[in-house]
C-alpha cells in the first residue's frame, strides 16, 4: 500500500497538471456558452413561490423586494414580526401578488418545518428557498467566557439553513425548484475575532456543495459568497462573548477597515439574476473572488496580513481603537467614501 501511495505522489501532480492544460480551454468555453444561454433564457419568476428566511432586514429584505418586482409570491420569515410586516407591505406595493409572513426562529427545527408546511398549504407549491438568515459574532477565541454561548451562531447560520432545506427539498423536487444559500467569503477568509462565524459559513458551503451532488439536476443550488455588503452586520451588529447582541461600530471598523462595502440592493439584484440563470456560485462584489485565490495560492501571506492588520502583535488581541486596521481607516478618512450612508448610523431595526 505504501508503494502505491509513493507512486501516486510522484505521478498524480504532473498528470493532473497536463490534464488540466488540455481540459480547461474546452471546459471554460463550455461554461461561457452555458452562462450566455442562461442569461438569454433566464427563469421567469412571475407567480413563482419563494421562501426567504431572515427577511426582516439586510440582504433578505432586499431579496424580498427584488423577487416582488419580478412578480413572485413570497413567504417571508424572521423573528421580528413588526419589521417583517413592514417588509411585506413594501413587497406588495412593489408588485408581489401574494405575501405571507411567518414568525420563525430558524435555529428551531419545528418552526422550520412549520414554515415550509404553512407556505405549501397557502400557495400549493414551492419554487425557491432562500436561506439568508444569519448572525455574526465578534470575539477572540481565548476571550470567550462561556463557549457554549456561541452554539447559537452555528444553530442559526448552519442548522437553520439545513432544517429549512430538509423540509423544502421534497417540494422543490416536484417543481424543479432552486435553493439559494447565503454563505460568505468568510468561509475561506481567516479573519480574527470571527472564528465561530467563519466556521458556520464554511460549514454551509461544504454542506450545500455536497447536497448539490446528492440532488443532481432535480434541484438547482446557487451558493452566494458575499464580501462586505451593507446590512446590520456591517452596521456593527454582533453577537458578543457575553451571549448578547449589541451594536459596536468601533469593532465594525476594525473588522472591515478600508475595504469598500457594496450596495445591498445591487447585491440582491445580482443574487436573483444569478439564481434565475441557474448559476452554481456567485461572489458579490465579483472582485472579492481575488481573496479566494489569495487563500488558495498564498495562505501564509493572507494569514500574515490578517495578523499584522488585526492584532497589535503576533498572538495578542488589539483593542479596537489600537488595531492597525482601524487606525488606517481613521487616519485616511476612508469611511466617508467606502461606507454607504446606512452604515454611518448605529441604529438598527428593533421590535
Coordinates of C-alpha atoms in Angstrom, one line a residue:
X1 CA 0.0 0.0 0.0
X2 CA 2.8 2.4 0.8
X3 CA 4.4 1.7 -2.6
X4 CA 1.1 2.6 -4.3
X5 CA 0.9 5.9 -2.4
X6 CA 4.6 6.7 -3.2
X7 CA 3.8 6.0 -6.9
X8 CA 0.7 8.3 -6.8
X9 CA 2.7 11.0 -5.0
X10 CA 5.1 11.1 -8.0
X11 CA 2.7 10.6 -10.8
X12 CA -0.6 12.4 -9.7
X13 CA 0.7 16.0 -9.7
X14 CA 2.2 16.1 -13.2
X15 CA -0.6 14.0 -14.6
X16 CA -3.2 16.5 -13.1
X17 CA -1.3 19.5 -14.4
X18 CA -1.1 18.3 -18.0
X19 CA -4.7 17.0 -17.9
X20 CA -5.9 20.5 -16.8
X21 CA -3.9 22.1 -19.6
X22 CA -5.8 20.0 -22.1
X23 CA -9.2 20.1 -20.4
X24 CA -9.5 23.7 -19.2
X25 CA -9.8 25.5 -22.6
X26 CA -12.8 23.5 -23.8
X27 CA -14.4 23.4 -20.4
X28 CA -14.2 27.2 -20.0
X29 CA -15.6 27.6 -23.4
X30 CA -18.5 25.3 -22.5
X31 CA -19.1 27.3 -19.2
X32 CA -19.1 30.6 -21.2
X33 CA -21.8 29.4 -23.6
X34 CA -23.9 27.9 -20.7
X35 CA -23.7 31.2 -18.9
X36 CA -24.6 33.1 -22.0
X37 CA -27.5 30.8 -22.7
X38 CA -28.7 31.1 -19.1
X39 CA -28.6 34.9 -19.4
X40 CA -30.7 34.9 -22.5
X41 CA -33.2 32.3 -21.3
X42 CA -33.3 33.1 -17.6
X43 CA -36.1 31.9 -15.4
X44 CA -39.4 33.8 -15.4
X45 CA -40.2 34.4 -11.7
X46 CA -43.8 35.7 -12.2
X47 CA -46.1 33.7 -10.0
X48 CA -43.3 31.6 -8.5
X49 CA -43.4 30.9 -4.8
X50 CA -40.4 31.9 -2.8
X51 CA -39.5 31.4 0.9
X52 CA -37.0 33.9 2.2
X53 CA -35.5 33.5 5.7
X54 CA -34.1 36.5 7.5
X55 CA -36.3 38.7 5.5
X56 CA -36.8 41.5 8.1
X57 CA -33.6 43.3 7.3
X58 CA -30.4 43.4 5.2
X59 CA -29.9 41.2 2.2
X60 CA -33.0 39.1 3.0
X61 CA -35.2 42.3 3.0
X62 CA -33.8 43.5 -0.3
X63 CA -34.2 40.0 -1.8
X64 CA -37.9 40.2 -0.9
X65 CA -38.2 43.5 -2.9
X66 CA -36.3 42.1 -5.8
X67 CA -38.4 39.0 -6.1
X68 CA -41.5 41.1 -5.6
X69 CA -40.5 43.4 -8.5
X70 CA -40.5 40.3 -10.7
X71 CA -44.0 39.2 -9.7
X72 CA -43.1 36.3 -7.3
X73 CA -45.3 35.2 -4.4
X74 CA -43.5 35.4 -1.1
X75 CA -43.4 33.6 2.2
X76 CA -41.2 35.9 4.4
X77 CA -39.9 34.7 7.8
X78 CA -37.8 36.2 10.6
X79 CA -38.0 36.6 14.4
X80 CA -39.1 40.3 14.3
X81 CA -42.8 40.4 13.4
X82 CA -43.2 44.2 13.2
X83 CA -40.2 44.6 10.8
X84 CA -41.4 41.6 8.8
X85 CA -44.8 43.1 8.3
X86 CA -43.3 46.4 7.1
X87 CA -41.2 44.5 4.5
X88 CA -44.3 42.5 3.4
X89 CA -46.3 45.7 2.9
X90 CA -43.5 47.2 0.8
X91 CA -43.2 44.0 -1.2
X92 CA -46.9 44.1 -2.0
X93 CA -46.6 47.7 -3.1
X94 CA -43.6 46.8 -5.4
X95 CA -45.6 44.1 -7.2
X96 CA -45.8 40.8 -5.4
X97 CA -49.3 39.3 -5.9
X98 CA -49.4 37.5 -2.6
X99 CA -47.2 37.8 0.5
X100 CA -47.5 35.9 3.8
X101 CA -45.3 36.4 6.9
X102 CA -44.4 33.7 9.4
X103 CA -42.5 34.4 12.6
X104 CA -39.8 31.8 12.7
X105 CA -36.6 31.2 14.7
X106 CA -34.6 29.1 12.2
X107 CA -32.5 27.6 14.9
X108 CA -35.6 25.6 16.0
X109 CA -36.3 22.6 13.8
X110 CA -40.1 22.5 14.5
X111 CA -40.5 26.2 13.5
X112 CA -38.7 25.5 10.2
X113 CA -41.0 22.6 9.5
X114 CA -44.0 24.8 10.2
X115 CA -42.6 27.5 7.8
X116 CA -42.4 25.1 4.8
X117 CA -45.7 23.4 5.6
X118 CA -47.6 26.7 6.0
X119 CA -46.1 28.0 2.7
X120 CA -47.1 24.9 0.7
X121 CA -50.5 24.9 2.4
X122 CA -51.1 28.5 1.4
X123 CA -49.7 28.5 -2.1
X124 CA -49.9 24.9 -3.1
X125 CA -46.2 24.7 -4.2
X126 CA -42.7 25.9 -3.6
X127 CA -40.2 27.1 -6.2
X128 CA -37.3 28.8 -4.5
X129 CA -35.9 28.6 -1.0
X130 CA -33.6 31.4 0.0
X131 CA -31.6 30.7 3.1
X132 CA -30.4 34.2 4.1
X133 CA -31.0 34.2 7.9
X134 CA -27.7 34.8 9.7
X135 CA -25.9 36.4 12.6
X136 CA -22.3 37.4 13.2
X137 CA -20.1 37.1 16.3
X138 CA -17.0 39.0 17.2
X139 CA -14.7 37.8 19.9
X140 CA -11.2 36.4 20.2
X141 CA -11.5 32.6 20.8
X142 CA -9.5 32.7 24.0
X143 CA -11.6 35.6 25.4
X144 CA -14.8 33.5 25.4
X145 CA -16.0 33.1 29.0
X146 CA -18.7 30.5 28.1
X147 CA -18.0 28.9 24.8
X148 CA -21.5 27.3 24.7
X149 CA -22.9 30.8 24.1
X150 CA -21.7 30.5 20.5
X151 CA -23.7 27.5 19.7
X152 CA -26.4 29.9 18.6
X153 CA -24.2 31.1 15.7
X154 CA -24.0 27.6 14.3
X155 CA -27.6 26.9 15.2
X156 CA -28.8 29.9 13.2
X157 CA -26.3 30.1 10.3
X158 CA -25.7 26.4 9.6
X159 CA -28.5 24.4 11.2
X160 CA -31.2 27.0 10.3
X161 CA -30.3 26.5 6.6
X162 CA -30.2 22.7 7.0
X163 CA -33.5 22.5 8.7
X164 CA -35.4 24.6 6.1
X165 CA -33.7 22.8 3.3
X166 CA -34.6 19.3 4.6
X167 CA -38.3 20.1 4.7
X168 CA -38.3 22.1 1.4
X169 CA -36.4 19.6 -0.8
X170 CA -39.3 17.2 -1.5
X171 CA -41.4 20.1 -2.7
X172 CA -38.5 21.6 -4.7
X173 CA -38.0 18.3 -6.5
X174 CA -41.6 18.4 -7.6
X175 CA -41.3 21.9 -9.0
X176 CA -37.7 21.5 -10.3
X177 CA -37.0 24.4 -8.0
X178 CA -33.9 26.1 -6.6
X179 CA -32.1 26.7 -3.3
X180 CA -30.2 30.0 -2.8
X181 CA -27.8 29.9 0.0
X182 CA -26.1 32.9 1.5
X183 CA -22.8 31.6 2.7
X184 CA -20.0 34.2 2.8
X185 CA -16.4 35.0 1.7
X186 CA -15.8 34.5 5.4
X187 CA -16.0 30.7 4.6
X188 CA -12.4 31.0 3.3
X189 CA -11.0 34.1 5.0
X190 CA -9.3 33.6 8.4
X191 CA -10.3 37.0 9.9
X192 CA -9.6 37.1 13.6
X193 CA -12.5 37.5 16.0
X194 CA -14.8 35.8 13.6
X195 CA -13.8 32.2 14.5
X196 CA -17.3 30.9 15.0
X197 CA -18.9 32.9 12.2
X198 CA -16.3 31.8 9.7
X199 CA -16.8 28.2 10.7
X200 CA -20.5 28.4 10.3
X201 CA -20.2 29.8 6.8
X202 CA -17.6 27.3 5.8
X203 CA -19.9 24.5 7.0
X204 CA -22.7 25.9 4.9
X205 CA -20.5 26.0 1.8
X206 CA -19.4 22.4 2.3
X207 CA -22.9 21.1 3.1
X208 CA -24.6 22.6 0.0
X209 CA -21.8 21.6 -2.3
X210 CA -22.3 18.0 -1.2
X211 CA -26.1 18.3 -1.3
X212 CA -25.8 19.5 -4.9
X213 CA -24.2 16.2 -5.8
X214 CA -27.0 14.2 -4.0
X215 CA -30.0 16.0 -5.6
X216 CA -28.4 16.2 -9.0
X217 CA -30.4 18.2 -11.6
X218 CA -33.7 17.9 -9.7
X219 CA -32.9 20.9 -7.6
X220 CA -30.6 23.8 -8.6
X221 CA -28.4 25.2 -5.9
X222 CA -26.8 28.7 -6.0
X223 CA -24.2 29.3 -3.3
X224 CA -23.6 33.0 -2.7
X225 CA -20.4 34.2 -1.0
X226 CA -20.8 37.9 -0.5
X227 CA -17.9 40.2 0.6
X228 CA -18.8 43.2 2.7
X229 CA -22.4 44.3 1.9
X230 CA -24.4 47.0 3.7
X231 CA -26.6 45.3 6.3
X232 CA -27.0 45.1 10.1
X233 CA -23.8 43.0 10.2
X234 CA -21.7 45.8 8.5
X235 CA -23.6 48.3 10.7
X236 CA -21.8 46.7 13.6
X237 CA -24.5 44.4 15.0
X238 CA -22.6 41.4 16.6
X239 CA -23.2 38.6 19.0
X240 CA -20.8 39.2 21.9
X241 CA -18.8 36.9 24.2
X242 CA -21.5 37.5 26.9
X243 CA -24.1 36.0 24.6
X244 CA -25.8 39.3 23.8
X245 CA -26.5 41.1 20.6
X246 CA -25.0 44.6 20.5
X247 CA -24.0 47.3 18.0
X248 CA -20.3 48.2 18.2
X249 CA -19.2 50.4 15.3
X250 CA -15.6 50.6 16.6
X251 CA -15.3 46.9 16.3
X252 CA -17.0 47.0 12.9
X253 CA -14.4 49.5 11.8
X254 CA -11.6 47.1 13.0
X255 CA -13.1 44.1 11.1
X256 CA -13.9 45.9 7.8
X257 CA -11.2 48.6 7.8
X258 CA -10.7 50.4 4.5
X259 CA -12.5 47.8 2.3
X260 CA -15.3 49.1 0.1
X261 CA -18.8 48.0 1.2
X262 CA -21.2 47.0 -1.5
X263 CA -24.8 48.1 -2.1
X264 CA -27.4 45.8 -0.6
X265 CA -29.8 46.5 -3.5
X266 CA -27.2 45.7 -6.1
X267 CA -26.3 42.5 -4.2
X268 CA -29.9 41.4 -4.1
X269 CA -30.3 42.0 -7.8
X270 CA -27.2 40.1 -8.6
X271 CA -28.4 37.1 -6.5
X272 CA -31.8 36.9 -8.1
X273 CA -30.2 37.2 -11.6
X274 CA -27.7 34.5 -10.7
X275 CA -30.4 32.1 -9.4
X276 CA -32.6 32.7 -12.4
X277 CA -29.6 31.8 -14.7
X278 CA -29.0 28.7 -12.7
X279 CA -25.5 29.7 -11.6
X280 CA -23.7 27.4 -9.2
X281 CA -21.8 30.1 -7.4
X282 CA -21.9 33.9 -7.0
X283 CA -19.4 36.2 -5.3
X284 CA -20.7 39.8 -4.9
X285 CA -19.0 42.1 -5.5
X286 CA -17.2 40.0 -8.1
X287 CA -13.7 41.5 -7.4
X288 CA -13.8 39.8 -4.0
X289 CA -13.0 36.5 -5.7
X290 CA -9.4 37.5 -5.6
X291 CA -9.4 36.8 -1.9
X292 CA -10.2 33.2 -2.6
X293 CA -7.3 32.8 -5.0
X294 CA -5.1 34.5 -2.5
X295 CA -6.2 32.0 0.1
X296 CA -5.5 29.1 -2.3
X297 CA -2.2 30.2 -3.7
X298 CA -0.7 32.2 -0.7
X299 CA -2.4 31.1 2.5
X300 CA 0.5 32.0 4.7
X301 CA 0.7 35.5 3.2
X302 CA -3.1 36.0 3.8
X303 CA -2.7 34.9 7.4
X304 CA 0.2 37.3 7.9
X305 CA -1.8 40.2 6.5
X306 CA -4.6 39.5 8.9
X307 CA -2.3 39.1 11.8
X308 CA -0.5 42.3 11.2
X309 CA -3.7 44.3 10.5
X310 CA -5.9 43.0 13.2
X311 CA -3.6 42.2 16.1
X312 CA -1.2 44.5 17.9
X313 CA 1.5 41.8 18.0
X314 CA 1.5 38.1 17.0
X315 CA -0.9 36.2 19.1
X316 CA -2.1 39.2 21.1
X317 CA -5.5 40.8 20.7
X318 CA -5.5 44.6 20.0
X319 CA -8.2 46.9 21.5
X320 CA -10.4 48.2 18.7
X321 CA -9.0 51.7 18.9
X322 CA -5.4 50.4 18.6
X323 CA -5.7 47.8 15.8
X324 CA -3.8 48.9 12.7
X325 CA -6.9 48.2 10.6
X326 CA -8.9 50.8 12.4
X327 CA -6.0 53.3 12.5
X328 CA -5.7 53.2 8.8
X329 CA -9.5 53.9 8.4
X330 CA -9.4 56.8 10.9
X331 CA -6.3 58.4 9.5
X332 CA -7.3 58.3 5.9
X333 CA -11.0 59.2 6.5
X334 CA -11.8 56.5 4.0
X335 CA -15.0 55.6 5.8
X336 CA -16.8 58.6 4.3
X337 CA -16.1 57.3 0.8
X338 CA -16.1 53.5 1.2
X339 CA -19.0 53.0 3.6
X340 CA -22.7 53.7 2.5
X341 CA -24.7 56.2 4.5
X342 CA -26.7 53.4 6.1
X343 CA -23.6 52.3 7.9
X344 CA -22.9 55.7 9.4
X345 CA -25.7 55.3 12.0
X346 CA -25.7 52.8 14.9
X347 CA -29.5 52.4 14.6
X348 CA -30.7 49.0 13.5
X349 CA -34.2 47.6 13.3
X350 CA -35.8 46.7 16.7
X351 CA -39.1 45.4 17.8

